[in-house]
Amino acid sequence: MRANLGSLGDLPGAVNDAAARLRSSLSDRPVQLGLMGAGIALLLIGVGASIASGDLKVVAILIGVLAAPFLIALAAWRPYLFPYGLYLLLVPFDNLLSLGGSGTATKLIGAVTVVAVLFAIVRQRRLVRPALTVPLAVIYAMWMLVTTLWAPDLGPAIEAAKSVFQIILLFVVLSSAPIDERDLRAICLLIVISGIAAALYGIWYFHQNPPTPESRLFVDVGGRKIDPNAFADSLLAPFALALVALTNTRTVHVVLASLAALAVIGEGILITLSREGMLGCVVVAAVVLVMSRRRALALALLLPALALMLAVAPSVLPRLADAISTGGAGRTSIWQVDLHAWLAHPVFGWGAGSAFQAYSANVLAVAPTDFAGWDRPPHNLVLNTLLDVGIVGLVLLMAAYLMMYRQLARIPRGDQLYDLRVGLTASLIGLSLVSLFIDNTTDKYVWVVLCAIAQLRTVYLTRAAPARPLGVP
């Protein structure tokens, strides 16, 4: 009896010892990677099954329950590997992962990421002072909310403001959290892997389904669609980072992996026949060429690749050639109407999410030569912003973008982070270019790049001066 009582008396000490051993095990990188692999594998199986079956909720809940023990442990210690790593992998498939009225699975994982990173901030008692971009983004979100007061349709206005608030919340949290170079490079690697996965899926889908009249990729799974232009644009950052990896490595396996990644991602962009996506690729490659420390190697790789692209994809040149004759697939007529609509409310805009209504209200007054139908989106970030939130909103948004470029410019040539500066600069310039032909303000693949730039700034600054403890001004 005494022996039993003695054993019970030692129970707290045994529990503490077990907890200490568990913490020690979880701090080992192989254990963390094993937990991440096991958890993410189960979740990806669920994602694949849900896309095939169309019943995402049931499968996601089942796999989530099975994977929960692995993933909770990993999220507590390495939130950039999970859940943020899973978020990065699923961003290109966002439109296919609908949860009905609850948004998408990617949105849900983004919310979990916010909680996990906030927990990491509190656990480490460390906080990073964010750049001026963060308050500018918050003010922009607040202004968008204010504009819902005069929007012609409150429902779309609230939805638009809510989408902006959610994506900016993730941006604010990631901009304020400590991060080391190892995790940042893991994030960039996951961006490339997500691009490879998306391109492979697009190639498979393109060859498994009847071709469209234009012979371009249109993903449509049970009514859940991915616009070919958005699909191509989502591959620009993976393309840029893979190209930088190729021009900055001297190891054979990285060279081969980078070449394979570029081939797959390049094919994924080509099958969309997206003019803006292909133009974005050219600009990304040009930026990498100009900024690279190994320009001769980059040029030697890019010129044959361009010639090969034109040889294996003969439909590219006719597609590019008819851009002028068709007015950019009707975009010039749409822009003509939208400019007329903006002049009606130039300073404060029509209200959040009102670009469609603004177009329809003015299309008859303008009577464009090429009528593109009713309720047409602006296909231009600047025009969409002017219509929704006016000059006030555009100034805030452009100031935030300019601050992102300023953050990148702080990293000097020769710094060990310079390769990431080149990759993210090329990504941001490419995405800025394609935003002239599509409104990507709330597209998650854009904000992934913006978050990575903010995290690059954090790594660069905290190498010399550590992040300040919580509660210390």
JSON list of C-alpha atoms in Angstrom, two decimals, residues 233 236 276 331 335 378-385 397-398 401 405 428-441 443 445-446:
[
{"chain": "A", "resi": 233, "resn": "ASP", "atom": "CA", "xyz": [-0.34, 34.90, -62.47]},
{"chain": "A", "resi": 236, "resn": "LEU", "atom": "CA", "xyz": [4.92, 34.05, -61.37]},
{"chain": "A", "resi": 276, "resn": "GLU", "atom": "CA", "xyz": [-0.50, 38.85, -69.15]},
{"chain": "A", "resi": 331, "resn": "ARG", "atom": "CA", "xyz": [-10.58, 45.42, -72.02]},
{"chain": "A", "resi": 335, "resn": "TRP", "atom": "CA", "xyz": [-11.79, 50.71, -69.30]},
{"chain": "A", "resi": 378, "resn": "PRO", "atom": "CA", "xyz": [-12.49, 46.45, -64.62]},
{"chain": "A", "resi": 379, "resn": "HIS", "atom": "CA", "xyz": [-9.61, 44.01, -65.31]},
{"chain": "A", "resi": 380, "resn": "ASN", "atom": "CA", "xyz": [-7.29, 46.63, -63.85]},
{"chain": "A", "resi": 381, "resn": "LEU", "atom": "CA", "xyz": [-6.24, 47.13, -60.22]},
{"chain": "A", "resi": 382, "resn": "VAL", "atom": "CA", "xyz": [-5.97, 50.92, -60.51]},
{"chain": "A", "resi": 383, "resn": "LEU", "atom": "CA", "xyz": [-9.42, 51.35, -62.10]},
{"chain": "A", "resi": 384, "resn": "ASN", "atom": "CA", "xyz": [-11.01, 48.89, -59.69]},
{"chain": "A", "resi": 385, "resn": "THR", "atom": "CA", "xyz": [-9.56, 50.78, -56.73]},
{"chain": "A", "resi": 397, "resn": "LEU", "atom": "CA", "xyz": [-2.77, 51.45, -51.72]},
{"chain": "A", "resi": 398, "resn": "MET", "atom": "CA", "xyz": [-0.01, 52.85, -53.94]},
{"chain": "A", "resi": 401, "resn": "TYR", "atom": "CA", "xyz": [3.10, 49.17, -52.54]},
{"chain": "A", "resi": 405, "resn": "TYR", "atom": "CA", "xyz": [9.73, 48.16, -52.79]},
{"chain": "A", "resi": 428, "resn": "LEU", "atom": "CA", "xyz": [6.49, 41.91, -56.99]},
{"chain": "A", "resi": 429, "resn": "ILE", "atom": "CA", "xyz": [7.31, 43.66, -60.27]},
{"chain": "A", "resi": 430, "resn": "GLY", "atom": "CA", "xyz": [5.72, 40.83, -62.28]},
{"chain": "A", "resi": 431, "resn": "LEU", "atom": "CA", "xyz": [2.57, 40.88, -60.16]},
{"chain": "A", "resi": 432, "resn": "SER", "atom": "CA", "xyz": [2.42, 44.68, -60.35]},
{"chain": "A", "resi": 433, "resn": "LEU", "atom": "CA", "xyz": [2.58, 44.45, -64.14]},
{"chain": "A", "resi": 434, "resn": "VAL", "atom": "CA", "xyz": [-0.22, 41.89, -64.47]},
{"chain": "A", "resi": 435, "resn": "SER", "atom": "CA", "xyz": [-2.37, 43.97, -62.12]},
{"chain": "A", "resi": 436, "resn": "LEU", "atom": "CA", "xyz": [-2.79, 46.35, -65.07]},
{"chain": "A", "resi": 437, "resn": "PHE", "atom": "CA", "xyz": [-4.87, 43.63, -66.75]},
{"chain": "A", "resi": 438, "resn": "ILE", "atom": "CA", "xyz": [-6.57, 42.00, -63.74]},
{"chain": "A", "resi": 439, "resn": "ASP", "atom": "CA", "xyz": [-7.60, 43.19, -60.29]},
{"chain": "A", "resi": 440, "resn": "ASN", "atom": "CA", "xyz": [-5.54, 41.06, -57.89]},
{"chain": "A", "resi": 441, "resn": "THR", "atom": "CA", "xyz": [-5.93, 43.22, -54.77]},
{"chain": "A", "resi": 443, "resn": "ASP", "atom": "CA", "xyz": [-5.75, 37.43, -54.46]},
{"chain": "A", "resi": 445, "resn": "TYR", "atom": "CA", "xyz": [-0.93, 34.59, -54.17]},
{"chain": "A", "resi": 446, "resn": "VAL", "atom": "CA", "xyz": [-0.16, 38.33, -54.20]}
]
